[in-house]
Amino acid sequence: MTEKRDAIVQVSVPFCVDDRALRREGMILGWDSARMARYADALVAEIEANAGQFDDCLVRAVQLGGGVASNAGADIARIVRAVRQVCDVAEDAPVAMRSSIANVSGATMPFFRRAGVTRFDFEMLSLNPVDFVRLNRVDNLNDLPIICDHFLHSYANDTLGLVLAFGHDASEGGDGALNVRRTALAAARSHATHAELVRVADELAAGCDEVARQLDEMRGALTEHGFMEYLPLRFARAGKEDRFAQMAAAGVPQIGFGLGAITRIDGAESVNTRDLARYCAAEGDFAKITEEVRKTR
């Protein structure tokens, strides 16, 4: 039997209720459950259409990202089930999901468990009330301890990840570097095992010197309290590094599903369309959803 090659899977769910702090390209904004259900149907159709395409790959890590993937709610379970049916996923493969605490409840958590999510990367952006009200217009900061204590701890004690922002102008009379340091210290005191730092959109950004000062403060606070920067802007406690990110950085073949997803394998890179209507109408037809194919070597 031919030995299978390692691969990673990226599942793109580019939906976000409000993205004013980061303003990512291709993000689908607002809440529309019917629209999300249509997308989940189309995503599963694309995954199932790939049956047999990656039989020589062993998936070592899965990332549910592209936006706030937890917005898919109960559909996350059937999306990941489709991935496992189509791809050979290693038994110990971690499944990391970009998340919002607003999506975690007694109704959704069973489906996240069924999907085998091993880390919830909560896009809090700030843990400092002064900055939180400016950056995060979706969640309630006071809900984070409740979600962690009542849901994540009953699931596993090392499933908390945080996505934190830096580089924004401070409110009048405030100290931006001090504010983000407080966020980093709060993250270090929490049960979080992983933290990713993201720079705010240009519209909110401070000057270059201030951006660098804030990053230095956050980096220092995290590394002084048990975190290691294992990749640029990615921090983890010992042994809790993100396997998907590490393997992606090492150039391991990547299988991508969903809007804007990228597949890199065998010296070629295939990019999916970001057009939601086109994607949902394609019913998994590769020719209809592929935006571009280019050589990588």
PDB file of C-alpha atoms in Angstrom:
ATOM      1  CA  MET A   1       0.000   0.000   0.000  1.00  0.00           C
ATOM      2  CA  THR A   2       1.322   3.445  -0.942  1.00  0.00           C
ATOM      3  CA  GLU A   3       2.001   5.627   2.063  1.00  0.00           C
ATOM      4  CA  LYS A   4      -0.306   8.624   2.190  1.00  0.00           C
ATOM      5  CA  ARG A   5       1.062  12.143   2.249  1.00  0.00           C
ATOM      6  CA  ASP A   6       0.191  14.627   4.960  1.00  0.00           C
ATOM      7  CA  ALA A   7      -2.330  17.366   4.154  1.00  0.00           C
ATOM      8  CA  ILE A   8      -4.446  19.994   5.892  1.00  0.00           C
ATOM      9  CA  VAL A   9      -8.046  21.045   5.243  1.00  0.00           C
ATOM     10  CA  GLN A  10      -9.301  24.621   5.267  1.00  0.00           C
ATOM     11  CA  VAL A  11     -13.077  25.087   5.373  1.00  0.00           C
ATOM     12  CA  SER A  12     -14.094  28.668   4.615  1.00  0.00           C
ATOM     13  CA  VAL A  13     -17.180  30.147   6.289  1.00  0.00           C
ATOM     14  CA  PRO A  14     -16.725  33.859   5.429  1.00  0.00           C
ATOM     15  CA  PHE A  15     -19.613  35.193   7.469  1.00  0.00           C
ATOM     16  CA  CYS A  16     -19.511  37.821  10.208  1.00  0.00           C
ATOM     17  CA  VAL A  17     -22.304  39.813  11.821  1.00  0.00           C
ATOM     18  CA  ASP A  18     -20.115  42.933  12.075  1.00  0.00           C
ATOM     19  CA  ASP A  19     -16.565  43.306  10.780  1.00  0.00           C
ATOM     20  CA  ARG A  20     -15.930  47.025  11.212  1.00  0.00           C
ATOM     21  CA  ALA A  21     -12.761  46.447  13.247  1.00  0.00           C
ATOM     22  CA  LEU A  22     -10.983  44.218  10.698  1.00  0.00           C
ATOM     23  CA  ARG A  23     -12.857  44.834   7.407  1.00  0.00           C
ATOM     24  CA  ARG A  24     -11.693  41.619   5.778  1.00  0.00           C
ATOM     25  CA  GLU A  25     -12.054  41.166   2.041  1.00  0.00           C
ATOM     26  CA  GLY A  26     -14.952  39.007   0.914  1.00  0.00           C
ATOM     27  CA  MET A  27     -16.737  38.963   4.275  1.00  0.00           C
ATOM     28  CA  ILE A  28     -20.515  38.465   4.157  1.00  0.00           C
ATOM     29  CA  LEU A  29     -22.025  40.664   6.849  1.00  0.00           C
ATOM     30  CA  GLY A  30     -25.189  40.509   8.917  1.00  0.00           C
ATOM     31  CA  TRP A  31     -27.262  37.650  10.232  1.00  0.00           C
ATOM     32  CA  ASP A  32     -29.504  35.645   7.885  1.00  0.00           C
ATOM     33  CA  SER A  33     -30.215  32.061   8.934  1.00  0.00           C
ATOM     34  CA  ALA A  34     -31.764  31.101   5.581  1.00  0.00           C
ATOM     35  CA  ARG A  35     -28.716  32.412   3.722  1.00  0.00           C
ATOM     36  CA  MET A  36     -26.417  30.484   6.039  1.00  0.00           C
ATOM     37  CA  ALA A  37     -28.405  27.276   5.494  1.00  0.00           C
ATOM     38  CA  ARG A  38     -28.122  27.684   1.707  1.00  0.00           C
ATOM     39  CA  TYR A  39     -24.385  28.174   2.045  1.00  0.00           C
ATOM     40  CA  ALA A  40     -24.019  25.100   4.253  1.00  0.00           C
ATOM     41  CA  ASP A  41     -25.915  23.043   1.656  1.00  0.00           C
ATOM     42  CA  ALA A  42     -23.612  24.302  -1.107  1.00  0.00           C
ATOM     43  CA  LEU A  43     -20.507  23.715   1.009  1.00  0.00           C
ATOM     44  CA  VAL A  44     -21.469  20.114   1.750  1.00  0.00           C
ATOM     45  CA  ALA A  45     -22.228  19.614  -1.961  1.00  0.00           C
ATOM     46  CA  GLU A  46     -18.737  20.844  -2.881  1.00  0.00           C
ATOM     47  CA  ILE A  47     -17.099  18.595  -0.300  1.00  0.00           C
ATOM     48  CA  GLU A  48     -19.062  15.533  -1.430  1.00  0.00           C
ATOM     49  CA  ALA A  49     -18.230  16.262  -5.079  1.00  0.00           C
ATOM     50  CA  ASN A  50     -14.559  15.786  -4.152  1.00  0.00           C
ATOM     51  CA  ALA A  51     -15.035  12.138  -3.185  1.00  0.00           C
ATOM     52  CA  GLY A  52     -12.004  10.177  -4.361  1.00  0.00           C
ATOM     53  CA  GLN A  53      -9.982  13.259  -5.303  1.00  0.00           C
ATOM     54  CA  PHE A  54      -7.698  13.163  -2.264  1.00  0.00           C
ATOM     55  CA  ASP A  55      -7.432   9.444  -1.516  1.00  0.00           C
ATOM     56  CA  ASP A  56      -3.644   9.711  -1.314  1.00  0.00           C
ATOM     57  CA  CYS A  57      -3.797  12.314   1.479  1.00  0.00           C
ATOM     58  CA  LEU A  58      -3.989  11.916   5.248  1.00  0.00           C
ATOM     59  CA  VAL A  59      -5.476  15.039   6.822  1.00  0.00           C
ATOM     60  CA  ARG A  60      -3.516  16.065   9.898  1.00  0.00           C
ATOM     61  CA  ALA A  61      -5.442  19.236  10.836  1.00  0.00           C
ATOM     62  CA  VAL A  62      -8.705  21.002   9.981  1.00  0.00           C
ATOM     63  CA  GLN A  63      -9.372  24.739  10.183  1.00  0.00           C
ATOM     64  CA  LEU A  64     -12.894  26.167  10.151  1.00  0.00           C
ATOM     65  CA  GLY A  65     -12.255  29.799   9.318  1.00  0.00           C
ATOM     66  CA  GLY A  66     -12.537  32.380   6.573  1.00  0.00           C
ATOM     67  CA  GLY A  67     -14.726  34.444   8.891  1.00  0.00           C
ATOM     68  CA  VAL A  68     -16.585  33.592  12.086  1.00  0.00           C
ATOM     69  CA  ALA A  69     -17.259  29.946  11.276  1.00  0.00           C
ATOM     70  CA  SER A  70     -19.355  29.365  14.397  1.00  0.00           C
ATOM     71  CA  ASN A  71     -22.086  31.422  12.695  1.00  0.00           C
ATOM     72  CA  ALA A  72     -22.916  28.190  10.858  1.00  0.00           C
ATOM     73  CA  GLY A  73     -24.226  26.827  14.170  1.00  0.00           C
ATOM     74  CA  ALA A  74     -25.654  23.318  13.965  1.00  0.00           C
ATOM     75  CA  ASP A  75     -24.519  23.015  10.340  1.00  0.00           C
ATOM     76  CA  ILE A  76     -20.901  22.781  11.525  1.00  0.00           C
ATOM     77  CA  ALA A  77     -21.533  19.140  12.449  1.00  0.00           C
ATOM     78  CA  ARG A  78     -22.665  18.083   8.980  1.00  0.00           C
ATOM     79  CA  ILE A  79     -19.936  20.120   7.301  1.00  0.00           C
ATOM     80  CA  VAL A  80     -17.201  18.371   9.281  1.00  0.00           C
ATOM     81  CA  ARG A  81     -18.944  15.014   8.857  1.00  0.00           C
ATOM     82  CA  ALA A  82     -18.776  15.522   5.082  1.00  0.00           C
ATOM     83  CA  VAL A  83     -15.045  16.297   5.335  1.00  0.00           C
ATOM     84  CA  ARG A  84     -14.470  13.084   7.290  1.00  0.00           C
ATOM     85  CA  GLN A  85     -16.470  11.063   4.770  1.00  0.00           C
ATOM     86  CA  VAL A  86     -14.574  12.427   1.773  1.00  0.00           C
ATOM     87  CA  CYS A  87     -11.078  12.721   3.260  1.00  0.00           C
ATOM     88  CA  ASP A  88      -9.019  10.370   5.390  1.00  0.00           C
ATOM     89  CA  VAL A  89      -8.746  12.447   8.571  1.00  0.00           C
ATOM     90  CA  ALA A  90      -6.222  11.312  11.175  1.00  0.00           C
ATOM     91  CA  GLU A  91      -7.756  10.278  14.473  1.00  0.00           C
ATOM     92  CA  ASP A  92      -5.758  12.911  16.355  1.00  0.00           C
ATOM     93  CA  ALA A  93      -6.320  15.716  13.824  1.00  0.00           C
ATOM     94  CA  PRO A  94      -7.251  18.942  15.664  1.00  0.00           C
ATOM     95  CA  VAL A  95     -10.260  20.951  14.479  1.00  0.00           C
ATOM     96  CA  ALA A  96      -9.917  24.673  15.231  1.00  0.00           C
ATOM     97  CA  MET A  97     -12.916  26.963  14.679  1.00  0.00           C
ATOM     98  CA  ARG A  98     -12.936  30.767  14.486  1.00  0.00           C
ATOM     99  CA  SER A  99     -15.789  31.627  16.811  1.00  0.00           C
ATOM    100  CA  SER A 100     -17.990  34.186  18.502  1.00  0.00           C
ATOM    101  CA  ILE A 101     -19.195  33.646  22.048  1.00  0.00           C
ATOM    102  CA  ALA A 102     -22.619  34.798  20.831  1.00  0.00           C
ATOM    103  CA  ASN A 103     -22.873  31.526  18.889  1.00  0.00           C
ATOM    104  CA  VAL A 104     -22.156  29.226  21.839  1.00  0.00           C
ATOM    105  CA  SER A 105     -25.200  27.955  23.711  1.00  0.00           C
ATOM    106  CA  GLY A 106     -26.872  24.813  24.924  1.00  0.00           C
ATOM    107  CA  ALA A 107     -28.481  24.558  21.485  1.00  0.00           C
ATOM    108  CA  THR A 108     -25.282  24.767  19.429  1.00  0.00           C
ATOM    109  CA  MET A 109     -22.666  23.176  21.686  1.00  0.00           C
ATOM    110  CA  PRO A 110     -23.784  19.566  21.014  1.00  0.00           C
ATOM    111  CA  PHE A 111     -23.207  20.137  17.292  1.00  0.00           C
ATOM    112  CA  PHE A 112     -19.782  21.682  17.890  1.00  0.00           C
ATOM    113  CA  ARG A 113     -18.915  18.623  19.987  1.00  0.00           C
ATOM    114  CA  ARG A 114     -20.209  16.323  17.286  1.00  0.00           C
ATOM    115  CA  ALA A 115     -17.928  18.117  14.831  1.00  0.00           C
ATOM    116  CA  GLY A 116     -15.008  17.377  17.140  1.00  0.00           C
ATOM    117  CA  VAL A 117     -13.961  21.011  17.585  1.00  0.00           C
ATOM    118  CA  THR A 118     -10.790  20.960  19.677  1.00  0.00           C
ATOM    119  CA  ARG A 119     -10.263  24.717  20.016  1.00  0.00           C
ATOM    120  CA  PHE A 120     -12.635  27.665  19.865  1.00  0.00           C
ATOM    121  CA  ASP A 121     -10.754  30.745  18.651  1.00  0.00           C
ATOM    122  CA  PHE A 122     -13.011  33.454  20.014  1.00  0.00           C
ATOM    123  CA  GLU A 123     -12.758  36.680  18.034  1.00  0.00           C
ATOM    124  CA  MET A 124     -13.023  38.882  21.119  1.00  0.00           C
ATOM    125  CA  LEU A 125     -10.587  41.504  19.709  1.00  0.00           C
ATOM    126  CA  SER A 126     -10.209  43.028  23.178  1.00  0.00           C
ATOM    127  CA  LEU A 127     -10.597  41.976  26.800  1.00  0.00           C
ATOM    128  CA  ASN A 128     -10.316  45.563  28.035  1.00  0.00           C
ATOM    129  CA  PRO A 129     -13.763  47.207  28.387  1.00  0.00           C
ATOM    130  CA  VAL A 130     -12.438  50.538  27.057  1.00  0.00           C
ATOM    131  CA  ASP A 131     -11.423  48.999  23.727  1.00  0.00           C
ATOM    132  CA  PHE A 132     -14.026  46.237  23.612  1.00  0.00           C
ATOM    133  CA  VAL A 133     -16.962  48.609  23.115  1.00  0.00           C
ATOM    134  CA  ARG A 134     -15.196  50.132  20.106  1.00  0.00           C
ATOM    135  CA  LEU A 135     -13.984  46.948  18.435  1.00  0.00           C
ATOM    136  CA  ASN A 136     -16.522  44.219  19.169  1.00  0.00           C
ATOM    137  CA  ARG A 137     -20.136  45.063  18.311  1.00  0.00           C
ATOM    138  CA  VAL A 138     -21.332  41.460  18.412  1.00  0.00           C
ATOM    139  CA  ASP A 139     -20.517  39.977  21.814  1.00  0.00           C
ATOM    140  CA  ASN A 140     -20.980  40.896  25.456  1.00  0.00           C
ATOM    141  CA  LEU A 141     -17.639  40.889  27.269  1.00  0.00           C
ATOM    142  CA  ASN A 142     -19.328  39.765  30.480  1.00  0.00           C
ATOM    143  CA  ASP A 143     -20.469  36.576  28.739  1.00  0.00           C
ATOM    144  CA  LEU A 144     -16.936  35.264  28.158  1.00  0.00           C
ATOM    145  CA  PRO A 145     -16.461  33.837  31.691  1.00  0.00           C
ATOM    146  CA  ILE A 146     -19.913  32.255  31.512  1.00  0.00           C
ATOM    147  CA  ILE A 147     -19.169  30.575  28.181  1.00  0.00           C
ATOM    148  CA  CYS A 148     -15.785  29.381  29.425  1.00  0.00           C
ATOM    149  CA  ASP A 149     -17.049  28.061  32.761  1.00  0.00           C
ATOM    150  CA  HIS A 150     -20.332  26.497  31.680  1.00  0.00           C
ATOM    151  CA  PHE A 151     -19.523  25.223  28.188  1.00  0.00           C
ATOM    152  CA  LEU A 152     -15.809  25.007  27.456  1.00  0.00           C
ATOM    153  CA  HIS A 153     -14.835  23.583  30.833  1.00  0.00           C
ATOM    154  CA  SER A 154     -17.465  20.881  30.565  1.00  0.00           C
ATOM    155  CA  TYR A 155     -16.028  20.053  27.152  1.00  0.00           C
ATOM    156  CA  ALA A 156     -12.259  20.213  27.766  1.00  0.00           C
ATOM    157  CA  ASN A 157     -10.054  22.557  29.727  1.00  0.00           C
ATOM    158  CA  ASP A 158      -7.701  23.406  26.867  1.00  0.00           C
ATOM    159  CA  THR A 159     -10.182  24.409  24.160  1.00  0.00           C
ATOM    160  CA  LEU A 160     -10.009  28.198  24.595  1.00  0.00           C
ATOM    161  CA  GLY A 161      -8.249  30.315  21.999  1.00  0.00           C
ATOM    162  CA  LEU A 162      -8.437  34.097  21.645  1.00  0.00           C
ATOM    163  CA  VAL A 163      -8.125  36.459  18.684  1.00  0.00           C
ATOM    164  CA  LEU A 164      -7.027  39.902  19.871  1.00  0.00           C
ATOM    165  CA  ALA A 165      -6.624  43.163  17.967  1.00  0.00           C
ATOM    166  CA  PHE A 166      -3.888  45.773  18.111  1.00  0.00           C
ATOM    167  CA  GLY A 167      -2.936  48.955  16.306  1.00  0.00           C
ATOM    168  CA  HIS A 168      -6.041  51.083  16.898  1.00  0.00           C
ATOM    169  CA  ASP A 169      -6.133  54.688  18.000  1.00  0.00           C
ATOM    170  CA  ALA A 170      -6.786  55.168  21.696  1.00  0.00           C
ATOM    171  CA  SER A 171      -9.804  57.155  22.822  1.00  0.00           C
ATOM    172  CA  GLU A 172      -9.087  60.752  23.775  1.00  0.00           C
ATOM    173  CA  GLY A 173      -6.790  60.884  26.779  1.00  0.00           C
ATOM    174  CA  GLY A 174      -6.165  57.129  26.667  1.00  0.00           C
ATOM    175  CA  ASP A 175      -2.981  55.122  26.232  1.00  0.00           C
ATOM    176  CA  GLY A 176      -3.393  52.572  23.443  1.00  0.00           C
ATOM    177  CA  ALA A 177      -0.349  50.520  24.428  1.00  0.00           C
ATOM    178  CA  LEU A 178      -1.534  50.288  28.031  1.00  0.00           C
ATOM    179  CA  ASN A 179      -5.005  49.254  26.875  1.00  0.00           C
ATOM    180  CA  VAL A 180      -3.778  46.391  24.700  1.00  0.00           C
ATOM    181  CA  ARG A 181      -1.321  45.277  27.379  1.00  0.00           C
ATOM    182  CA  ARG A 182      -4.269  44.905  29.756  1.00  0.00           C
ATOM    183  CA  THR A 183      -5.979  42.752  27.139  1.00  0.00           C
ATOM    184  CA  ALA A 184      -2.888  40.562  26.765  1.00  0.00           C
ATOM    185  CA  LEU A 185      -2.532  40.202  30.534  1.00  0.00           C
ATOM    186  CA  ALA A 186      -6.196  39.213  30.826  1.00  0.00           C
ATOM    187  CA  ALA A 187      -5.631  36.591  28.127  1.00  0.00           C
ATOM    188  CA  ALA A 188      -2.569  35.274  29.953  1.00  0.00           C
ATOM    189  CA  ARG A 189      -4.552  34.957  33.198  1.00  0.00           C
ATOM    190  CA  SER A 190      -7.346  33.058  31.466  1.00  0.00           C
ATOM    191  CA  HIS A 191      -7.499  29.376  30.529  1.00  0.00           C
ATOM    192  CA  ALA A 192      -6.563  30.269  26.943  1.00  0.00           C
ATOM    193  CA  THR A 193      -3.961  27.993  25.406  1.00  0.00           C
ATOM    194  CA  HIS A 194      -3.599  29.942  22.166  1.00  0.00           C
ATOM    195  CA  ALA A 195      -3.728  33.594  21.109  1.00  0.00           C
ATOM    196  CA  GLU A 196      -3.593  35.163  17.677  1.00  0.00           C
ATOM    197  CA  LEU A 197      -2.954  38.887  17.249  1.00  0.00           C
ATOM    198  CA  VAL A 198      -4.578  40.712  14.335  1.00  0.00           C
ATOM    199  CA  ARG A 199      -4.049  44.278  13.167  1.00  0.00           C
ATOM    200  CA  VAL A 200      -7.130  46.475  12.913  1.00  0.00           C
ATOM    201  CA  ALA A 201      -8.352  47.877   9.605  1.00  0.00           C
ATOM    202  CA  ASP A 202      -6.590  50.946   8.248  1.00  0.00           C
ATOM    203  CA  GLU A 203      -9.629  53.096   9.013  1.00  0.00           C
ATOM    204  CA  LEU A 204      -9.086  52.541  12.747  1.00  0.00           C
ATOM    205  CA  ALA A 205      -5.309  52.346  12.722  1.00  0.00           C
ATOM    206  CA  ALA A 206      -2.967  54.533  14.712  1.00  0.00           C
ATOM    207  CA  GLY A 207       0.381  55.741  13.371  1.00  0.00           C
ATOM    208  CA  CYS A 208       3.137  53.245  12.577  1.00  0.00           C
ATOM    209  CA  ASP A 209       5.091  53.972  15.761  1.00  0.00           C
ATOM    210  CA  GLU A 210       2.014  53.478  17.926  1.00  0.00           C
ATOM    211  CA  VAL A 211       1.122  50.244  16.125  1.00  0.00           C
ATOM    212  CA  ALA A 212       4.621  48.915  16.813  1.00  0.00           C
ATOM    213  CA  ARG A 213       4.440  50.037  20.449  1.00  0.00           C
ATOM    214  CA  GLN A 214       1.144  48.236  20.980  1.00  0.00           C
ATOM    215  CA  LEU A 215       2.444  45.046  19.397  1.00  0.00           C
ATOM    216  CA  ASP A 216       5.545  45.152  21.595  1.00  0.00           C
ATOM    217  CA  GLU A 217       3.385  45.528  24.712  1.00  0.00           C
ATOM    218  CA  MET A 218       1.132  42.608  23.789  1.00  0.00           C
ATOM    219  CA  ARG A 219       4.033  40.405  22.783  1.00  0.00           C
ATOM    220  CA  GLY A 220       5.838  41.158  26.025  1.00  0.00           C
ATOM    221  CA  ALA A 221       2.795  40.541  28.214  1.00  0.00           C
ATOM    222  CA  LEU A 222       2.098  37.170  26.611  1.00  0.00           C
ATOM    223  CA  THR A 223       5.667  35.877  26.529  1.00  0.00           C
ATOM    224  CA  GLU A 224       6.242  36.971  30.129  1.00  0.00           C
ATOM    225  CA  HIS A 225       3.285  34.847  31.232  1.00  0.00           C
ATOM    226  CA  GLY A 226       3.834  31.446  29.688  1.00  0.00           C
ATOM    227  CA  PHE A 227       3.134  31.958  25.991  1.00  0.00           C
ATOM    228  CA  MET A 228       5.628  31.420  23.178  1.00  0.00           C
ATOM    229  CA  GLU A 229       5.453  33.134  19.780  1.00  0.00           C
ATOM    230  CA  TYR A 230       5.841  30.062  17.562  1.00  0.00           C
ATOM    231  CA  LEU A 231       4.845  31.848  14.329  1.00  0.00           C
ATOM    232  CA  PRO A 232       4.495  35.584  13.634  1.00  0.00           C
ATOM    233  CA  LEU A 233       1.580  36.943  15.727  1.00  0.00           C
ATOM    234  CA  ARG A 234       0.643  33.452  16.958  1.00  0.00           C
ATOM    235  CA  PHE A 235       1.244  32.554  20.593  1.00  0.00           C
ATOM    236  CA  ALA A 236       0.690  29.301  22.455  1.00  0.00           C
ATOM    237  CA  ARG A 237       1.346  27.645  25.757  1.00  0.00           C
ATOM    238  CA  ALA A 238       3.814  24.752  25.636  1.00  0.00           C
ATOM    239  CA  GLY A 239       2.546  21.962  23.424  1.00  0.00           C
ATOM    240  CA  LYS A 240      -0.542  23.901  22.279  1.00  0.00           C
ATOM    241  CA  GLU A 241       0.722  25.282  18.997  1.00  0.00           C
ATOM    242  CA  ASP A 242      -1.751  25.330  16.106  1.00  0.00           C
ATOM    243  CA  ARG A 243      -0.921  22.327  13.944  1.00  0.00           C
ATOM    244  CA  PHE A 244      -2.781  23.703  10.924  1.00  0.00           C
ATOM    245  CA  ALA A 245      -0.833  26.983  11.030  1.00  0.00           C
ATOM    246  CA  GLN A 246       2.484  25.200  11.483  1.00  0.00           C
ATOM    247  CA  MET A 247       1.867  22.813   8.600  1.00  0.00           C
ATOM    248  CA  ALA A 248       0.599  25.614   6.355  1.00  0.00           C
ATOM    249  CA  ALA A 249       3.759  27.596   7.087  1.00  0.00           C
ATOM    250  CA  ALA A 250       5.817  24.519   6.207  1.00  0.00           C
ATOM    251  CA  GLY A 251       4.119  24.247   2.812  1.00  0.00           C
ATOM    252  CA  VAL A 252       2.156  21.056   3.464  1.00  0.00           C
ATOM    253  CA  PRO A 253      -0.514  20.407   0.771  1.00  0.00           C
ATOM    254  CA  GLN A 254      -3.782  22.178   1.562  1.00  0.00           C
ATOM    255  CA  ILE A 255      -7.299  21.141   0.561  1.00  0.00           C
ATOM    256  CA  GLY A 256      -9.775  24.027   0.572  1.00  0.00           C
ATOM    257  CA  PHE A 257     -13.566  24.034   0.581  1.00  0.00           C
ATOM    258  CA  GLY A 258     -15.936  26.999   0.518  1.00  0.00           C
ATOM    259  CA  LEU A 259     -16.047  30.586  -0.706  1.00  0.00           C
ATOM    260  CA  GLY A 260     -12.575  31.922  -1.444  1.00  0.00           C
ATOM    261  CA  ALA A 261     -10.956  28.695  -0.249  1.00  0.00           C
ATOM    262  CA  ILE A 262      -7.559  27.774  -1.651  1.00  0.00           C
ATOM    263  CA  THR A 263      -6.320  24.298  -2.547  1.00  0.00           C
ATOM    264  CA  ARG A 264      -2.539  23.943  -2.929  1.00  0.00           C
ATOM    265  CA  ILE A 265      -1.365  20.556  -4.112  1.00  0.00           C
ATOM    266  CA  ASP A 266       0.929  19.015  -6.748  1.00  0.00           C
ATOM    267  CA  GLY A 267       2.484  22.335  -7.744  1.00  0.00           C
ATOM    268  CA  ALA A 268      -0.816  24.070  -8.463  1.00  0.00           C
ATOM    269  CA  GLU A 269      -3.085  26.422  -6.560  1.00  0.00           C
ATOM    270  CA  SER A 270      -6.845  26.530  -7.126  1.00  0.00           C
ATOM    271  CA  VAL A 271      -8.916  29.432  -5.788  1.00  0.00           C
ATOM    272  CA  ASN A 272     -12.678  29.285  -5.310  1.00  0.00           C
ATOM    273  CA  THR A 273     -15.020  32.113  -6.210  1.00  0.00           C
ATOM    274  CA  ARG A 274     -16.114  34.622  -3.555  1.00  0.00           C
ATOM    275  CA  ASP A 275     -19.484  35.125  -5.280  1.00  0.00           C
ATOM    276  CA  LEU A 276     -22.104  33.630  -2.963  1.00  0.00           C
ATOM    277  CA  ALA A 277     -24.866  33.343  -5.578  1.00  0.00           C
ATOM    278  CA  ARG A 278     -22.528  31.669  -8.072  1.00  0.00           C
ATOM    279  CA  TYR A 279     -21.202  29.293  -5.438  1.00  0.00           C
ATOM    280  CA  CYS A 280     -24.630  28.228  -4.171  1.00  0.00           C
ATOM    281  CA  ALA A 281     -25.927  27.655  -7.712  1.00  0.00           C
ATOM    282  CA  ALA A 282     -22.978  25.458  -8.725  1.00  0.00           C
ATOM    283  CA  GLU A 283     -23.994  22.369  -6.732  1.00  0.00           C
ATOM    284  CA  GLY A 284     -20.372  21.368  -6.255  1.00  0.00           C
ATOM    285  CA  ASP A 285     -19.400  21.684  -9.937  1.00  0.00           C
ATOM    286  CA  PHE A 286     -15.653  22.461  -9.874  1.00  0.00           C
ATOM    287  CA  ALA A 287     -15.716  24.363 -13.170  1.00  0.00           C
ATOM    288  CA  LYS A 288     -18.427  26.712 -11.951  1.00  0.00           C
ATOM    289  CA  ILE A 289     -16.872  27.611  -8.595  1.00  0.00           C
ATOM    290  CA  THR A 290     -13.190  27.803  -9.559  1.00  0.00           C
ATOM    291  CA  GLU A 291     -12.052  31.397  -9.959  1.00  0.00           C
ATOM    292  CA  GLU A 292      -8.413  30.787 -10.816  1.00  0.00           C
ATOM    293  CA  VAL A 293      -5.831  28.026 -11.174  1.00  0.00           C
ATOM    294  CA  ARG A 294      -2.139  28.898 -11.116  1.00  0.00           C
ATOM    295  CA  LYS A 295       1.172  27.098 -10.880  1.00  0.00           C
ATOM    296  CA  THR A 296       3.135  27.389  -7.657  1.00  0.00           C
ATOM    297  CA  ARG A 297       6.360  25.886  -8.932  1.00  0.00           C
TER     298      ARG A 297
END
